[in-house]
DNA sequence: GGTCATAAATGACCACAGTCATATTTAAGT
DNA sequence: ACTTAAATATGACTGTGGTCATTTATGACC
């Protein structure tokens, strides 16, 4: 790696580290780009060479989270357990992971405008990006389809629709949990709701 | 009503009308407070006497929507139909109402930061406000409880949790629909998902 | 080691949301 | 009609996110 690339990487990293520390310490709105650049020892304009907006720092963070989620998913794929177990494990493990950094997630979800809306249905120019945003629902849909084939999930519904329901409940529960002052277990809440979704609310 | 109150009401109304027209025409970000006040024939500072922030215009809009939803809810209460029917009617009618103003809703949901997160679990100083934000889930919870009493909904789950699931799916489906370019029927999608939730996804 | 094209850094500058001290309008009391 | 206090309007001003023409650093090539 050339000196140039090396330096770029370092600067990008330094900006990111400093920002996330400052965001945690003083909040997103109360941290200015000026402060960040001053602390990072660069000019203001340089910041925008690395991140197009202040908000995009949060996007970057989110991407890292997605990477992690993907690994949790992959861990489940080849296990010899029921699809319901796989789905539950997947969602509960994500929840457990999130429980470790509630404050950070609050930052991510409550300070962002557009990103909040990653419903998994973003229109985007790049088919690449598209996949990236839909990835969570698609992952779930894979599990659901598998369950349908194995006869563990009713197959008279569209797998995508079922995955959407699961994701909707996951996402909303996450929001509720992040908003809440109480520190109940998000993962247990998830677990209970999955049970209800599988068994139905009707008598 | 005194001259003063009259004028205030008129000004507030004018600001709101002009803003919503401009937002629709050119988008939220592309409309400046300067433009709004110029068109309304008031000074910039006056705007902030009526609305604390530019964003709060969208809040105001949302409140009006909530008012409408409340009436839909009340229409259902005393009908002699099953709780499932009531829930379905309620959500589907809200969906049908929204279908008439997709663009406006996109504005509301995609331009707002904090408001997006009205998960129904906002902490707030005023118990008044609290109720206001939770109102959607509480409405659903009322229906659910009724259904449990009448033996139409399984009563081994917490009514609030069930209401959260319903709301989660409603909210997420709304987001997907608003994001989508295609113009499929949101109300039909809602209807299908409610069926799945009632019957469960397990075999 | 010198030259040059290109990548990267810089900070003066701009646009716009939001503030606040001051000016103006209203309406009640006399 | 006059006085006065409170409500309301005003626009110059501020803080901050983001831009861009200019300057500086880098490394390929001779």
XYZ file of C-alpha atoms (C1' of nucleotides) in Angstrom:
466
model
C 0.000 0.000 0.000
C 1.358 3.367 -1.022
C 2.027 6.150 1.423
C -0.935 7.985 0.009
C -3.394 5.177 0.534
C -1.951 4.580 3.963
C -2.459 8.172 4.977
C -5.946 8.284 3.564
C -6.946 5.231 5.477
C -5.494 6.640 8.663
C -7.230 9.973 8.259
C -10.572 8.375 7.488
C -10.175 6.167 10.491
C -9.133 9.033 12.751
C -12.126 11.112 11.718
C -14.417 8.214 12.395
C -12.949 7.319 15.776
C -12.943 10.892 17.012
C -16.464 11.536 15.779
C -17.956 8.506 17.399
C -16.274 9.312 20.680
C -17.512 12.888 20.572
C -21.013 11.842 19.564
C -21.181 9.522 22.519
C -19.804 12.170 24.863
C -21.848 15.171 23.795
C -24.448 13.909 21.364
C -24.689 14.237 17.610
C -26.211 17.700 17.360
C -23.865 19.176 19.947
C -20.764 18.053 18.104
C -19.735 20.330 15.261
C -17.671 19.408 12.255
C -15.295 22.190 13.250
C -14.611 20.500 16.550
C -14.064 17.160 14.910
C -11.619 18.499 12.364
C -9.790 20.537 14.968
C -9.325 17.481 17.124
C -8.311 15.410 14.137
C -5.768 18.005 13.084
C -7.199 18.596 9.628
C -8.949 21.449 7.866
C -12.702 21.550 7.687
C -12.812 20.951 3.960
C -10.806 17.777 4.379
C -13.587 16.265 6.423
C -15.890 16.504 3.437
C -13.338 14.772 1.240
C -13.814 11.714 3.404
C -17.463 11.894 4.379
C -19.963 13.732 2.177
C -22.012 14.903 5.144
C -21.810 14.853 8.895
C -24.716 12.445 8.921
C -22.901 10.013 6.664
C -20.690 9.078 9.590
C -23.684 7.327 11.015
C -24.310 5.517 7.733
C -20.784 4.243 7.857
C -21.392 2.907 11.311
C -24.507 1.191 10.175
C -22.655 -0.572 7.407
C -20.329 -2.090 9.937
C -23.321 -3.388 11.890
C -24.734 -4.973 8.772
C -21.510 -6.794 8.239
C -21.848 -8.288 11.685
C -25.445 -9.294 11.167
C -24.459 -11.123 8.034
C -22.086 -13.287 9.996
C -24.741 -14.162 12.568
C -26.984 -15.189 9.717
C -24.329 -17.339 8.090
C -23.660 -19.091 11.349
C -27.218 -20.379 11.371
C -27.545 -21.540 7.812
C -26.097 -25.000 8.013
C -27.165 -25.985 11.497
C -29.444 -28.995 11.772
C -32.293 -27.213 13.495
C -35.799 -26.193 12.496
C -36.365 -23.073 10.445
C -38.267 -21.566 13.300
C -35.253 -22.145 15.524
C -32.995 -20.585 12.926
C -35.166 -17.503 12.628
C -35.440 -17.202 16.362
C -31.719 -17.695 16.895
C -30.949 -15.160 14.226
C -33.204 -12.429 15.557
C -32.435 -13.126 19.192
C -28.696 -13.099 18.594
C -28.924 -9.818 16.777
C -30.953 -8.499 19.694
C -28.413 -9.767 22.192
C -25.643 -8.137 20.248
C -27.509 -4.846 20.219
C -28.169 -5.038 23.921
C -24.473 -4.446 24.419
C -24.525 -1.046 22.741
C -27.867 0.502 23.300
C -26.522 4.039 23.488
C -24.730 3.788 20.203
C -27.824 2.466 18.496
C -29.855 5.312 19.886
C -27.432 7.614 18.167
C -27.751 5.703 14.946
C -31.486 5.564 14.854
C -32.526 8.799 16.455
C -30.149 11.162 14.752
C -30.552 9.980 11.233
C -33.146 11.169 8.848
C -33.211 8.977 5.842
C -31.540 5.958 7.255
C -34.245 5.286 9.692
C -36.277 4.225 6.807
C -34.270 1.300 5.699
C -37.373 -0.748 5.502
C -35.606 -3.097 3.208
C -37.313 -1.620 0.175
C -35.102 1.218 -0.903
C -35.170 2.093 -4.525
C -31.669 2.720 -5.657
C -29.735 3.146 -8.832
C -27.164 0.505 -8.040
C -28.483 -2.997 -7.863
C -25.592 -3.365 -5.465
C -26.956 -0.897 -2.982
C -30.408 -2.233 -3.416
C -29.343 -5.652 -2.311
C -27.505 -4.173 0.584
C -30.559 -2.485 1.974
C -32.907 -5.310 1.424
C -30.490 -7.767 2.830
C -32.118 -8.230 6.184
C -35.520 -9.106 4.792
C -33.987 -11.291 2.129
C -32.079 -13.221 4.757
C -35.259 -13.854 6.658
C -37.068 -14.779 3.463
C -34.449 -17.444 2.803
C -35.117 -19.014 6.166
C -38.853 -18.811 5.579
C -38.630 -20.488 2.191
C -36.543 -23.238 3.678
C -39.148 -23.711 6.375
C -41.873 -23.910 3.754
C -40.031 -26.586 1.846
C -39.473 -28.594 4.973
C -43.138 -28.210 5.854
C -42.428 -26.275 9.019
C -44.019 -23.063 7.831
C -47.356 -22.811 6.072
C -46.699 -22.381 2.401
C -49.955 -20.723 1.374
C -48.405 -17.326 2.072
C -45.705 -15.497 0.163
C -42.319 -16.002 1.800
C -41.421 -12.380 1.233
C -44.572 -11.198 2.975
C -43.885 -13.433 5.940
C -40.328 -12.136 6.091
C -41.654 -8.604 6.049
C -43.867 -9.334 9.011
C -40.964 -10.779 10.946
C -38.743 -7.860 10.078
C -41.467 -5.346 10.889
C -41.858 -6.769 14.361
C -38.117 -6.961 14.863
C -37.581 -3.384 13.764
C -40.438 -1.929 15.725
C -39.445 -3.818 18.849
C -35.961 -2.435 18.476
C -37.353 1.073 18.233
C -39.513 0.613 21.297
C -36.608 -0.792 23.224
C -34.302 2.052 22.236
C -36.909 4.624 23.195
C -37.634 3.002 26.487
C -36.006 4.106 29.709
C -36.528 0.743 31.344
C -33.905 -1.860 30.704
C -35.947 -4.918 29.962
C -34.458 -7.570 27.713
C -34.904 -6.835 24.037
C -33.937 -10.353 23.103
C -36.578 -11.894 25.358
C -39.198 -9.550 23.979
C -38.201 -10.637 20.483
C -38.399 -14.254 21.443
C -41.924 -13.898 22.826
C -43.161 -12.082 19.772
C -41.724 -14.670 17.408
C -43.685 -17.305 19.265
C -46.880 -15.323 18.800
C -46.212 -14.809 15.121
C -45.663 -18.493 14.566
C -48.691 -19.619 16.469
C -51.025 -16.806 15.438
C -53.088 -14.558 17.637
C -56.417 -16.126 16.778
C -57.892 -18.871 18.939
C -62.983 36.140 19.302
C -60.865 39.241 19.603
C -59.122 40.835 16.676
C -55.849 39.573 18.054
C -56.875 35.955 18.263
C -58.454 36.223 14.851
C -55.268 37.510 13.296
C -53.134 34.933 15.019
C -55.295 32.152 13.763
C -55.214 33.520 10.258
C -51.461 33.929 10.240
C -50.869 30.463 11.612
C -53.185 29.063 9.025
C -51.586 31.027 6.199
C -48.117 29.861 7.153
C -49.307 26.312 7.232
C -51.166 26.423 3.927
C -48.328 28.110 2.086
C -45.727 25.773 3.543
C -47.557 22.635 2.652
C -48.121 23.846 -0.872
C -44.457 24.753 -1.290
C -43.291 21.496 0.256
C -45.381 19.579 -2.211
C -44.175 21.685 -5.115
C -40.466 21.800 -4.405
C -39.828 19.426 -1.520
C -39.086 20.099 2.113
C -35.358 20.735 1.900
C -35.672 22.981 -1.126
C -38.144 25.292 0.556
C -36.574 27.870 2.849
C -38.216 29.639 5.737
C -37.333 32.903 4.021
C -39.403 31.962 1.019
C -42.318 30.912 3.149
C -42.355 34.116 5.155
C -41.926 36.240 2.064
C -44.904 34.594 0.436
C -46.920 34.875 3.629
C -46.091 38.550 3.950
C -44.496 38.293 7.369
C -41.004 38.711 8.782
C -38.817 35.737 9.320
C -38.910 35.994 13.089
C -42.685 35.866 13.026
C -42.556 32.398 11.559
C -40.815 31.179 14.675
C -43.454 32.745 16.879
C -45.909 30.304 15.364
C -43.803 27.221 14.751
C -40.705 26.543 16.830
C -38.880 24.930 13.928
C -39.388 24.387 10.239
C -39.759 20.704 10.942
C -42.566 21.307 13.396
C -44.843 22.113 10.472
C -44.752 18.440 9.694
C -45.603 17.568 13.290
C -48.631 19.793 13.040
C -49.725 17.941 9.952
C -49.306 14.656 11.688
C -51.522 15.760 14.531
C -54.309 16.415 12.098
C -53.907 12.901 10.713
C -54.136 11.465 14.192
C -57.383 13.263 14.710
C -58.759 11.556 11.655
C -57.540 8.151 12.708
C -59.291 8.575 16.006
C -62.602 9.011 14.249
C -62.085 5.875 12.172
C -61.412 4.024 15.374
C -64.497 5.349 17.085
C -66.646 4.358 14.144
C -65.728 0.739 14.724
C -66.162 0.517 18.462
C -69.835 -0.164 18.757
C -70.392 -2.218 15.637
C -71.651 -5.747 16.181
C -68.769 -7.455 14.435
C -65.890 -9.636 15.592
C -62.785 -8.054 17.058
C -60.754 -9.340 14.181
C -63.130 -7.591 11.818
C -62.853 -4.408 13.832
C -59.074 -4.512 13.764
C -59.035 -5.267 10.084
C -61.567 -2.557 9.281
C -59.630 -0.067 11.330
C -56.262 -0.722 9.753
C -57.627 -1.140 6.261
C -59.622 2.077 6.467
C -56.594 3.974 7.666
C -54.678 2.456 4.762
C -57.384 3.421 2.294
C -57.365 6.932 3.634
C -53.608 7.147 3.243
C -53.765 5.815 -0.278
C -55.382 9.100 -1.243
C -52.378 11.156 -0.212
C -49.286 9.130 -0.720
C -47.134 12.091 -1.685
C -48.004 14.043 1.402
C -47.222 11.087 3.616
C -43.877 10.672 1.934
C -43.141 14.223 2.960
C -44.225 13.540 6.500
C -42.268 10.387 6.979
C -39.168 10.955 4.932
C -38.365 14.494 5.964
C -38.781 14.178 9.652
C -36.112 13.132 12.019
C -37.606 12.474 15.365
C -41.164 11.974 14.361
C -40.481 8.913 12.381
C -39.943 7.224 15.618
C -43.358 7.543 17.032
C -43.304 3.936 17.912
C -45.964 4.573 20.441
C -43.448 4.508 23.260
C -42.220 8.060 23.561
C -41.064 9.166 26.928
C -42.356 12.629 27.540
C -42.734 15.077 30.378
C -46.412 15.643 29.845
C -48.589 12.652 30.500
C -50.771 14.348 27.936
C -48.246 14.054 25.168
C -47.406 10.551 26.181
C -50.938 9.409 25.675
C -51.070 11.185 22.380
C -48.137 9.311 20.982
C -49.109 5.951 22.262
C -52.615 6.375 21.093
C -52.429 4.156 18.051
C -51.135 1.143 19.917
C -53.530 1.741 22.768
C -56.441 1.794 20.364
C -55.392 -1.524 18.937
C -54.831 -2.899 22.414
C -58.424 -2.039 23.297
C -59.685 -4.055 20.355
C -57.378 -6.911 21.269
C -58.544 -6.984 24.875
C -62.131 -7.003 23.729
C -61.340 -9.903 21.447
C -59.739 -11.782 24.302
C -62.788 -11.321 26.502
C -65.049 -12.496 23.761
C -62.807 -15.499 23.195
C -61.923 -14.483 19.672
C -58.263 -13.859 20.384
C -56.005 -16.149 22.377
C -55.665 -14.710 25.828
C -52.381 -16.311 26.846
C -50.504 -13.348 25.365
C -50.301 -9.789 26.620
C -52.773 -7.581 24.783
C -50.207 -4.802 24.573
C -47.670 -7.105 22.978
C -50.193 -8.272 20.413
C -51.122 -4.666 19.679
C -47.453 -3.881 19.192
C -47.128 -6.654 16.659
C -50.120 -5.378 14.739
C -48.843 -1.835 14.825
C -45.347 -2.898 13.839
C -46.644 -4.632 10.751
C -48.937 -1.743 9.917
C -46.169 0.819 10.283
C -43.576 -1.127 8.384
C -45.996 -1.903 5.580
C -46.752 1.781 5.330
C -43.047 2.550 5.060
C -42.534 -0.052 2.370
C -45.511 1.238 0.463
C -44.338 4.836 0.676
C -40.860 3.877 -0.477
C -42.127 1.810 -3.320
C -42.435 3.139 -6.843
C -45.079 0.639 -7.775
C -48.628 1.532 -6.929
C -49.956 -1.653 -5.436
C -52.738 -1.425 -2.897
C -51.513 -0.716 0.603
C -54.889 -1.629 2.066
C -54.904 -5.049 0.416
C -51.384 -5.713 1.587
C -52.492 -4.808 5.110
C -55.461 -7.090 4.856
C -53.347 -10.051 3.796
C -50.864 -9.529 6.571
C -53.545 -9.287 9.220
C -54.834 -12.666 8.093
C -51.380 -14.163 8.507
C -50.950 -12.641 11.942
C -54.240 -14.039 13.121
C -53.704 -17.496 11.778
C -49.970 -17.746 12.506
C -47.192 -18.643 10.125
C -46.551 -22.081 11.589
C -48.223 -25.165 10.139
C 17.507 14.732 -8.361
C 14.312 17.298 -11.288
C 9.714 17.787 -13.762
C 5.006 17.251 -14.085
C 0.264 15.499 -13.748
C -2.806 14.240 -10.409
C -4.575 13.477 -5.737
C -5.490 15.610 -1.571
C -5.724 19.529 1.810
C -7.086 24.014 2.797
C -9.900 27.828 4.679
C -12.492 31.791 2.996
C -16.967 31.725 1.698
C -22.092 30.779 1.273
C -26.874 29.336 2.540
C -30.095 28.705 5.737
C -32.307 27.556 10.389
C -32.999 29.714 14.380
C -32.299 33.907 18.142
C -33.132 38.146 20.371
C -33.160 43.003 21.435
C -36.056 46.444 19.749
C -40.210 48.401 17.599
C -45.026 48.223 16.816
C -49.774 46.979 17.699
C -53.553 45.834 20.648
C -56.907 46.447 24.257
C -58.015 47.434 28.964
C -58.259 51.030 32.521
C -59.235 55.886 33.532
C -59.102 60.441 24.105
C -54.913 59.297 26.759
C -51.843 56.069 29.187
C -49.792 51.897 29.793
C -48.657 47.019 29.971
C -48.701 43.034 27.459
C -48.798 40.672 23.118
C -46.890 40.403 18.721
C -43.867 41.570 14.750
C -39.425 42.589 13.038
C -34.915 41.860 10.706
C -30.033 42.194 11.776
C -27.312 38.734 13.622
C -25.257 34.128 14.851
C -23.822 29.333 14.422
C -23.114 25.532 11.632
C -23.230 22.390 7.617
C -21.454 22.273 3.310
C -18.793 24.265 -1.266
C -15.051 25.410 -4.171
C -11.153 27.814 -6.195
C -6.581 27.662 -4.825
C -2.489 25.624 -2.743
C 0.299 21.748 -1.364
C 1.905 16.888 -1.296
C 2.713 12.662 -3.819
C 4.803 9.503 -6.863
C 5.540 8.111 -11.858
C 8.823 9.005 -15.267
C 12.971 10.716 -17.175
